[in-house]
PDB file of C-alpha atoms in Angstrom:
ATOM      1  CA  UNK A   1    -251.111 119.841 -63.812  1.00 95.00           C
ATOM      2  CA  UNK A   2    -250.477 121.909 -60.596  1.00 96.00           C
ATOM      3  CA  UNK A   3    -248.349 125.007 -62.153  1.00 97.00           C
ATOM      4  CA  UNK A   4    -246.703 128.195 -61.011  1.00 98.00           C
ATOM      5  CA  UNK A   5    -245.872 130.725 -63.873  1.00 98.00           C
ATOM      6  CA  UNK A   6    -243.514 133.708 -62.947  1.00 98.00           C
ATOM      7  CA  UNK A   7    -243.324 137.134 -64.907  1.00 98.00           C
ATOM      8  CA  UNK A   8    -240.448 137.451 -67.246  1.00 98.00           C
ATOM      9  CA  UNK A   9    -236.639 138.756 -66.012  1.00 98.00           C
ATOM     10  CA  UNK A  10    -236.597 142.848 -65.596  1.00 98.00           C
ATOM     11  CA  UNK A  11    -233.811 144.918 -65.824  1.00 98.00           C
ATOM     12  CA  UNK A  12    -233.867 148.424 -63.382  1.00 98.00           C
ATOM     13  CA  UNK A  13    -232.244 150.925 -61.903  1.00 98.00           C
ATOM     14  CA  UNK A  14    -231.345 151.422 -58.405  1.00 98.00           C
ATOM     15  CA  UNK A  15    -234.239 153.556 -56.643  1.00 97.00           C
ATOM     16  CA  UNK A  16    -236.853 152.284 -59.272  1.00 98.00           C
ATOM     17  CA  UNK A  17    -239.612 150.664 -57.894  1.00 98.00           C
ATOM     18  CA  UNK A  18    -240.992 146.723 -59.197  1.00 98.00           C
ATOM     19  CA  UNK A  19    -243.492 144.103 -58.702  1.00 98.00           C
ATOM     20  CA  UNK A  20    -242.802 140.522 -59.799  1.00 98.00           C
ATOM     21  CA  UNK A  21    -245.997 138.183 -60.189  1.00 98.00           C
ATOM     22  CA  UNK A  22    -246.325 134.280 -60.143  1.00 98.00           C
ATOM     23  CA  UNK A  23    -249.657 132.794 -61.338  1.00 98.00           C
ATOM     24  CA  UNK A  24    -250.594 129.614 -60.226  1.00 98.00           C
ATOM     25  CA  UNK A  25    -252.637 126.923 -62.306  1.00 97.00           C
ATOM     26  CA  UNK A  26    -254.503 124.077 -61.966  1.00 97.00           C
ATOM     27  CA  UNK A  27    -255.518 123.771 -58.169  1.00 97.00           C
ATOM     28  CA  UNK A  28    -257.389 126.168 -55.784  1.00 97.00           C
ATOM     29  CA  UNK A  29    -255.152 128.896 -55.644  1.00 97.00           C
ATOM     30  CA  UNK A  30    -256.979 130.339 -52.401  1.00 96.00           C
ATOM     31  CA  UNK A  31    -256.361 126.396 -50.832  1.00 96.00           C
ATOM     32  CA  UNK A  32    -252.211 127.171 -50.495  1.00 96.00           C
ATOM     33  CA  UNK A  33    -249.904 129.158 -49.315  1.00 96.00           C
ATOM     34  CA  UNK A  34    -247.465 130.801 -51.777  1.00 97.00           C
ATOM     35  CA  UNK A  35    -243.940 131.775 -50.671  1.00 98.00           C
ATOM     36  CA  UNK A  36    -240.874 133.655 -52.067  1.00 98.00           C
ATOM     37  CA  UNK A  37    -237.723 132.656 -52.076  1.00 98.00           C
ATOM     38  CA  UNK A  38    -234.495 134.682 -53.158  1.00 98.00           C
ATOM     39  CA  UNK A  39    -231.556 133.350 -54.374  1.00 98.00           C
ATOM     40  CA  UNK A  40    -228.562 135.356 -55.080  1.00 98.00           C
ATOM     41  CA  UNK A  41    -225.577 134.822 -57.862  1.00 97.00           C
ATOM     42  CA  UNK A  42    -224.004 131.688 -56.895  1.00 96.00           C
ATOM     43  CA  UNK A  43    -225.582 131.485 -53.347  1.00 97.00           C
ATOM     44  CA  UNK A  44    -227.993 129.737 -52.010  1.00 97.00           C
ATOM     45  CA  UNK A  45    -231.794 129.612 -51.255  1.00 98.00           C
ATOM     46  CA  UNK A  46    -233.417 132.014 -49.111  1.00 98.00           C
ATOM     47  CA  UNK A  47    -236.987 132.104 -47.414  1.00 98.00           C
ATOM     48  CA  UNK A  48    -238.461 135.694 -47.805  1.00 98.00           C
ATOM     49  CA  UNK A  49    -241.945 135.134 -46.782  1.00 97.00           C
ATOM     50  CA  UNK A  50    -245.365 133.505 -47.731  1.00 97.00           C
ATOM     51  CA  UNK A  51    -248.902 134.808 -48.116  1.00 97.00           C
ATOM     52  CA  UNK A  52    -252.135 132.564 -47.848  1.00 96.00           C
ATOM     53  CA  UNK A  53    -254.202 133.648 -50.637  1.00 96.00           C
ATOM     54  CA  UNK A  54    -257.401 133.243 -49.370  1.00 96.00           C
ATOM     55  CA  UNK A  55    -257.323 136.149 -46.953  1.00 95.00           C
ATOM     56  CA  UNK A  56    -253.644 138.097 -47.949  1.00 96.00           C
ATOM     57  CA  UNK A  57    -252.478 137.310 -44.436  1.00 96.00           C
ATOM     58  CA  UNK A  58    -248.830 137.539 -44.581  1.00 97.00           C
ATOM     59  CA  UNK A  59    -245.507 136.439 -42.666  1.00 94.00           C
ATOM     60  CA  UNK A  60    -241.895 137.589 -43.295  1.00 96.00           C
ATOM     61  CA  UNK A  61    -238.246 136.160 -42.203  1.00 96.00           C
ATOM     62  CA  UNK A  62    -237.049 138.991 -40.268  1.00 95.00           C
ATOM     63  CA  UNK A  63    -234.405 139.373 -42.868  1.00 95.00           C
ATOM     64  CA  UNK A  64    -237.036 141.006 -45.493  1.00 97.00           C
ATOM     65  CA  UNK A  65    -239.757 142.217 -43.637  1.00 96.00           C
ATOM     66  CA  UNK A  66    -240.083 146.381 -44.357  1.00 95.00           C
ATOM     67  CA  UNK A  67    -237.720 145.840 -47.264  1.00 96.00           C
ATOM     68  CA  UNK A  68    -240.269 144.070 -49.715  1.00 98.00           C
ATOM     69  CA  UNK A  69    -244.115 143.166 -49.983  1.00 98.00           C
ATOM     70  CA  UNK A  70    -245.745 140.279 -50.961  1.00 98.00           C
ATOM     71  CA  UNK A  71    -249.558 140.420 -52.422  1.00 98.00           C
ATOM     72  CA  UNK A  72    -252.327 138.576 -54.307  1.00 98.00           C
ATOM     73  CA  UNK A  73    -254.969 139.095 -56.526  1.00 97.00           C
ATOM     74  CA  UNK A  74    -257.389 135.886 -55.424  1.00 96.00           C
ATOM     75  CA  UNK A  75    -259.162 136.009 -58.711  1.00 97.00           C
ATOM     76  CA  UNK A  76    -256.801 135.858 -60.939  1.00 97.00           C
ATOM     77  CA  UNK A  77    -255.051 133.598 -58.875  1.00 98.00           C
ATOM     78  CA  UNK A  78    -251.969 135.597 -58.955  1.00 98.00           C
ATOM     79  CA  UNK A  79    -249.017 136.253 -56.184  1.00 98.00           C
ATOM     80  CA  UNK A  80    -247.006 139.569 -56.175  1.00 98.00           C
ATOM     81  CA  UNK A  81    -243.388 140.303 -54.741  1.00 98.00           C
ATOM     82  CA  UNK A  82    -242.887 143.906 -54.548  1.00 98.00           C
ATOM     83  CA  UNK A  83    -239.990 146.655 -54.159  1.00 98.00           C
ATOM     84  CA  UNK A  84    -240.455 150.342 -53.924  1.00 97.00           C
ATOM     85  CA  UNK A  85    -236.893 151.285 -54.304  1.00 97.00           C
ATOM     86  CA  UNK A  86    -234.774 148.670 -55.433  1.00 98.00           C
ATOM     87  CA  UNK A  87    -230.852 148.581 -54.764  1.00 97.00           C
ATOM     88  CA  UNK A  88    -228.011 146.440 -56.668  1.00 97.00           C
ATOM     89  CA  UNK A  89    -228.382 143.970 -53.507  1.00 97.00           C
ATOM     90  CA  UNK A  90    -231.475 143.120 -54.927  1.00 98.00           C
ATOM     91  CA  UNK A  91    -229.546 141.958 -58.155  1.00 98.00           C
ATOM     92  CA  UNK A  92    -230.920 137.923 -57.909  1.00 98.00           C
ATOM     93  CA  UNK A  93    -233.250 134.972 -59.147  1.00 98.00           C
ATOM     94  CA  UNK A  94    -236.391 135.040 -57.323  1.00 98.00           C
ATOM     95  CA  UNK A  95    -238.192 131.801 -57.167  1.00 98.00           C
ATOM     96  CA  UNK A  96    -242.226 131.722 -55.927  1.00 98.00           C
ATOM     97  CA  UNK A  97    -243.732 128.108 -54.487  1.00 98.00           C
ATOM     98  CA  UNK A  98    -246.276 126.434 -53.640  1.00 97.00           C
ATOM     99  CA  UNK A  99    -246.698 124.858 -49.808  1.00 95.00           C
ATOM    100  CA  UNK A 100    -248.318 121.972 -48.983  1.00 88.00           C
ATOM    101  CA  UNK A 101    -251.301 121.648 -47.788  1.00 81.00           C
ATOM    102  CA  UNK A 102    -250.081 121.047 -44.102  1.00 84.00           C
ATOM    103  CA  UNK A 103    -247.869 124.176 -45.074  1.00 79.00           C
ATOM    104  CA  UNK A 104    -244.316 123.500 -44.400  1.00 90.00           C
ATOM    105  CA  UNK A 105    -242.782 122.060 -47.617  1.00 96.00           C
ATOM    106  CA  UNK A 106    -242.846 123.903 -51.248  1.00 97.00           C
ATOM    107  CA  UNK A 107    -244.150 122.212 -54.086  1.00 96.00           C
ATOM    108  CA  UNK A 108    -243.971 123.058 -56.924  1.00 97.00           C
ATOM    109  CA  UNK A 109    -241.861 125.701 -57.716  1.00 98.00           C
ATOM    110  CA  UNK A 110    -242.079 128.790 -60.116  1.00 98.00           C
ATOM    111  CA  UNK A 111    -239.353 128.671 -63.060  1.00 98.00           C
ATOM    112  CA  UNK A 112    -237.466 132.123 -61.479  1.00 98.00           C
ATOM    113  CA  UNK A 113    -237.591 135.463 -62.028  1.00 98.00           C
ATOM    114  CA  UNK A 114    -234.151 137.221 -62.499  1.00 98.00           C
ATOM    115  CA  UNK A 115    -234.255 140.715 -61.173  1.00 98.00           C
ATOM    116  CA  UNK A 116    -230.959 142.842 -62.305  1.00 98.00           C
ATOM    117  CA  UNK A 117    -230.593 146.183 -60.376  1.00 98.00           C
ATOM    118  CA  UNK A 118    -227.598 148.162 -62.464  1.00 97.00           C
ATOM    119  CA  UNK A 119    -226.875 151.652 -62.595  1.00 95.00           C
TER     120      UNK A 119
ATOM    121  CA  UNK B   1    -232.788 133.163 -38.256  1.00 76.00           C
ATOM    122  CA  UNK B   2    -229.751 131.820 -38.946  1.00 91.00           C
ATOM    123  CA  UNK B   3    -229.446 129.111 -42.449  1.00 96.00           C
ATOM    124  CA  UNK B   4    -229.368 125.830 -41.465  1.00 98.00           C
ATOM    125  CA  UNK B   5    -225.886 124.176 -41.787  1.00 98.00           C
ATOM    126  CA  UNK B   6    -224.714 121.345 -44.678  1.00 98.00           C
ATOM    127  CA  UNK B   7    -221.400 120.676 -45.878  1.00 98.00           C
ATOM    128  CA  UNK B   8    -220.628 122.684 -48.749  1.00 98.00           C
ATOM    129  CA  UNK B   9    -219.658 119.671 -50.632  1.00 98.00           C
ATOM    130  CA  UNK B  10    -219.900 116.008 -50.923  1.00 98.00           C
ATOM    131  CA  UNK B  11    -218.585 113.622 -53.503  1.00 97.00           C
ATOM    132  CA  UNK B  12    -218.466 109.949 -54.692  1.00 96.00           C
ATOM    133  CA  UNK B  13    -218.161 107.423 -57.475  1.00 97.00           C
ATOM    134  CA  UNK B  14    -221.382 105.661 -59.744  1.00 97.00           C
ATOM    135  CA  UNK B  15    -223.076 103.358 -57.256  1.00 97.00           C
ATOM    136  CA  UNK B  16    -221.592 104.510 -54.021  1.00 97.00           C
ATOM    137  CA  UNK B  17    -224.293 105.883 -51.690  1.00 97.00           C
ATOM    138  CA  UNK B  18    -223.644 109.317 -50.134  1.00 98.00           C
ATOM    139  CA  UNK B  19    -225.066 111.284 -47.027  1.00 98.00           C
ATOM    140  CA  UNK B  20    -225.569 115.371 -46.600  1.00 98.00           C
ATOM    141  CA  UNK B  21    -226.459 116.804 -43.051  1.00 98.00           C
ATOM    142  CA  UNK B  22    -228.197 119.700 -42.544  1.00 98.00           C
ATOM    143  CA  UNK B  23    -228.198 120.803 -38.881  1.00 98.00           C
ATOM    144  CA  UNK B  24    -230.285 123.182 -36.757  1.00 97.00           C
ATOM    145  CA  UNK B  25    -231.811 123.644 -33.538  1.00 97.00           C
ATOM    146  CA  UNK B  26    -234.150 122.703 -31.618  1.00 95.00           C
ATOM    147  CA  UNK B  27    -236.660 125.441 -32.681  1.00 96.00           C
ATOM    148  CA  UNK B  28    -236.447 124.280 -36.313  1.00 96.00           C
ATOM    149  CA  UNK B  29    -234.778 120.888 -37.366  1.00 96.00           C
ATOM    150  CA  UNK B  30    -234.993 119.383 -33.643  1.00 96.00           C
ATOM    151  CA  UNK B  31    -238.530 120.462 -32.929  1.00 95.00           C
ATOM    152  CA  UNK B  32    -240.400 119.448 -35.770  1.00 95.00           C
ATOM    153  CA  UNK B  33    -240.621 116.583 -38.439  1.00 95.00           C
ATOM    154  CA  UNK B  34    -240.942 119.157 -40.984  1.00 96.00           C
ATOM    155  CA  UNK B  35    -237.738 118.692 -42.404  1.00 97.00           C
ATOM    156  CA  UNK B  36    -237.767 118.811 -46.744  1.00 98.00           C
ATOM    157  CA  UNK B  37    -235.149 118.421 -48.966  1.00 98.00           C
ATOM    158  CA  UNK B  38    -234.609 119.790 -52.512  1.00 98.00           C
ATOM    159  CA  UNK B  39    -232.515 119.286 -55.274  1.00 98.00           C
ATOM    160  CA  UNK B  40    -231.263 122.157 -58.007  1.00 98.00           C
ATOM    161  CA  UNK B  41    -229.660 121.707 -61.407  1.00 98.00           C
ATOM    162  CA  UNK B  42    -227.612 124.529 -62.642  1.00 97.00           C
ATOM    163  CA  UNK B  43    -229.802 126.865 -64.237  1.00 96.00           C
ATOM    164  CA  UNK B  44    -233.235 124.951 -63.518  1.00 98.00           C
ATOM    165  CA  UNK B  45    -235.599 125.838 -60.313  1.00 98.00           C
ATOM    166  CA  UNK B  46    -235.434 123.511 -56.420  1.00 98.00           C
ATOM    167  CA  UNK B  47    -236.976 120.491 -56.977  1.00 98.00           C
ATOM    168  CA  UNK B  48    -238.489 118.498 -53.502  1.00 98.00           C
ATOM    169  CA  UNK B  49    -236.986 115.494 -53.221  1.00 98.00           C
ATOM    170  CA  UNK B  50    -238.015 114.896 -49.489  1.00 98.00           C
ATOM    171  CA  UNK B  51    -240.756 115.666 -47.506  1.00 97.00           C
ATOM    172  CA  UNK B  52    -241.684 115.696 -43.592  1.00 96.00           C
ATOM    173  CA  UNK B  53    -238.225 114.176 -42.875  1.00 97.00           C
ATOM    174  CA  UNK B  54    -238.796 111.182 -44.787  1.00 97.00           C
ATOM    175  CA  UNK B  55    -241.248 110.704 -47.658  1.00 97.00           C
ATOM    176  CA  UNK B  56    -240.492 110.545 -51.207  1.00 97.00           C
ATOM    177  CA  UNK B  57    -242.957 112.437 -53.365  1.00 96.00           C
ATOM    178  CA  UNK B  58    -244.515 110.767 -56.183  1.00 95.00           C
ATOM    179  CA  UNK B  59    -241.780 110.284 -59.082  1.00 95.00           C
ATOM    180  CA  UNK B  60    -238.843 110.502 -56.989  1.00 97.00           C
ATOM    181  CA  UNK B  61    -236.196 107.764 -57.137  1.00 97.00           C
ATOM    182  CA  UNK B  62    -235.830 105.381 -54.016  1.00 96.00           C
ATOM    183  CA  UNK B  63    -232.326 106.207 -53.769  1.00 98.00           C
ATOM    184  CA  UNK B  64    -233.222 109.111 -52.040  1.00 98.00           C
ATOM    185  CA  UNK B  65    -233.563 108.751 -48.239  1.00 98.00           C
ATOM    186  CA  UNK B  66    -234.093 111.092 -45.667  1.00 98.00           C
ATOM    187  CA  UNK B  67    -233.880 110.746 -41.479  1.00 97.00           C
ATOM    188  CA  UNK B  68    -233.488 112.784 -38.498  1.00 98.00           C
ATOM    189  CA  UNK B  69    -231.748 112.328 -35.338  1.00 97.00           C
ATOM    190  CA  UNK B  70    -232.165 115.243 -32.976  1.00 97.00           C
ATOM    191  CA  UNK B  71    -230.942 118.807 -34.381  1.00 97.00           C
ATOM    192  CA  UNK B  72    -229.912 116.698 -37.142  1.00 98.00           C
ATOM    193  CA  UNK B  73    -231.543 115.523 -40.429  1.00 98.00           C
ATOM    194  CA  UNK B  74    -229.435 113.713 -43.197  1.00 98.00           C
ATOM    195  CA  UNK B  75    -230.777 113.129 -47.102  1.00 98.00           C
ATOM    196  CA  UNK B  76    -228.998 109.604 -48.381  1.00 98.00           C
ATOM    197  CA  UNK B  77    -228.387 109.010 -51.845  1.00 98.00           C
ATOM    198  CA  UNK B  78    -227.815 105.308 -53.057  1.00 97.00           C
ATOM    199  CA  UNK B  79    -226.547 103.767 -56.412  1.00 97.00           C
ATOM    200  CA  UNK B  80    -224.943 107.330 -56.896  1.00 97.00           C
ATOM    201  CA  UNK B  81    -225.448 108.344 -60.588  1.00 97.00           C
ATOM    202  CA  UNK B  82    -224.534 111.446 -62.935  1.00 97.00           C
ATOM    203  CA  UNK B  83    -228.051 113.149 -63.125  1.00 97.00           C
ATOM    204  CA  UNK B  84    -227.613 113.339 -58.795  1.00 98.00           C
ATOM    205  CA  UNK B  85    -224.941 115.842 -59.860  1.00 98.00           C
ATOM    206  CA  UNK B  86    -226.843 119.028 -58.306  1.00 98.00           C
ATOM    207  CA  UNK B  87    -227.253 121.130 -55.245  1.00 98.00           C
ATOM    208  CA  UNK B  88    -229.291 120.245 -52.469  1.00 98.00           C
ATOM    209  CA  UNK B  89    -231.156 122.136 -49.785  1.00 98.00           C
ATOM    210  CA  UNK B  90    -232.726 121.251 -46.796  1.00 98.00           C
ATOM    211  CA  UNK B  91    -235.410 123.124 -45.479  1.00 98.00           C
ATOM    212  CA  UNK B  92    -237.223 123.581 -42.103  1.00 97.00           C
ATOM    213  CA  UNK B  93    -240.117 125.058 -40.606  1.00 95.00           C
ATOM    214  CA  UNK B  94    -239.513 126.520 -37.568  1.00 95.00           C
ATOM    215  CA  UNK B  95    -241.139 127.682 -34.195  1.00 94.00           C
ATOM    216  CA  UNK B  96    -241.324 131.372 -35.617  1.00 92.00           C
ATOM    217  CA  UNK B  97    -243.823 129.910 -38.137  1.00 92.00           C
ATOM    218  CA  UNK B  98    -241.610 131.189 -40.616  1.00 94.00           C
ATOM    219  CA  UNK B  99    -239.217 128.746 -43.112  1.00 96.00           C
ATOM    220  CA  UNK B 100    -235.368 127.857 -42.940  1.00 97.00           C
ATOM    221  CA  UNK B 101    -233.155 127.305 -45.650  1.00 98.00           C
ATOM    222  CA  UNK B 102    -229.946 125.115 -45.712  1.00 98.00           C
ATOM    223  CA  UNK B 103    -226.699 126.082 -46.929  1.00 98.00           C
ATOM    224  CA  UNK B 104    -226.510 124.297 -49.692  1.00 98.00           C
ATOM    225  CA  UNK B 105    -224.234 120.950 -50.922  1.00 98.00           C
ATOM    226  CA  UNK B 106    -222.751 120.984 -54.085  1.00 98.00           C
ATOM    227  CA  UNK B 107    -222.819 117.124 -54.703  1.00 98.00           C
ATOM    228  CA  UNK B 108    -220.387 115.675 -57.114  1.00 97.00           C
ATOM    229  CA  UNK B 109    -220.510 112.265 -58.937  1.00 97.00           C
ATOM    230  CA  UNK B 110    -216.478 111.509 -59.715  1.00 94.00           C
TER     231      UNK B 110
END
């Protein structure tokens, strides 16, 4: 069964820094894309950026890029989403996923990491 | 990039059939047949429902129907039941290689 597995919820201050992971199971991890999405309390979905696994070559919507960073660890088939100073804006469920293999639709999906940023 | 636009809601009865649009432009919806949709329980993560504009992925129920006309794509549910109670999203990729979301449509089953 084709899996993603996120890292559990964290709870930090603003100005702390944070990495999330998602670990994929099941296929060839280096064979996909993996992409971010963020999705804030009671909003909707938003596309934050992928990273093909094989390589770490990376692409960001315009709305994130500088303001996080998104990694993998190929052999332990791992993707990261990363903050070095975190702000309560930040305060949301963060969902990783899988795209196809022609790269334009995400399946499956990671069960969410909630990230709370509270002073 | 700007969200793709849906109506924030749609309702209907058990067994009526119901439509959401999710408009773009021509760099995203309009210029490829990359168009996915995805459904999301309260609580739970997106599921895909649709793929490439029209393709069901293994598992999914054939009352959901996706097309695209121009900027346009629309997801079609038939024989409207409780369980479609969700949110759906369409997606898009776009000529930035980069990914779109949709604004979301609370769907409610009356």
């Amino acid at each position: 069964e084709v899996q993603l597995v996120q890292s559990g919820a964290e709870v930090k201050k603003p100005g702390e820094s944070l990495r999330i992971s998602c670990k994929g199971s099941g296929y060839s991890f280096t064979s996909y894309w993996i992409s971010w999405v963020r999705q804030m309390p009671g909003k909707g979905l938003e596309w934050m950026g992928r990273i093909d696994p094989s390589d770490s070559y990376t692409n960001y919507s315009p709305s994130f890029q500088g303001h996080v960073t998104i990694s993998a660890d190929k052999s332990i088939s791992t993707a990261y989403l990363q903050w070095s100073s975190l702000k309560a804006s930040d305060t949301a469920m963060y969902y990783c996923a899988r795209l196809s293999s022609s790269s334009v639709w995400f399946d499956p999906w990671g069960q969410g990491t909630l990230v709370t940023v509270s002073s | 990039q700007s969200a793709l636009t849906q109506p924030a809601s749609v309702s209907g009865s058990p067994g009526q059939s119901i439509t959401i649009s999710c408009t773009g432009t021509s760099s995203d919806v309009g210029g490829y047949n990359y168009v996915s949709w995805y459904q999301q329980h309260p609580g739970k993560a997106p599921k895909l429902m649709i793929y490439d504009v029209s393709n069901r992925p293994s598992g999914v129920s054939n009352r959901f129907s996706g097309s695209k006309s121009g900027n346009t794509a629309s997801l079609t549910i038939s024989g409207l039941q409780a369980e479609d109670e969700a949110d759906y999203y369409c997606s898009s990729y776009t000529s930035s290689s980069t990914h779109v979301f949709g604004t979301g449509t609370k769907v409610t089953v009356l």
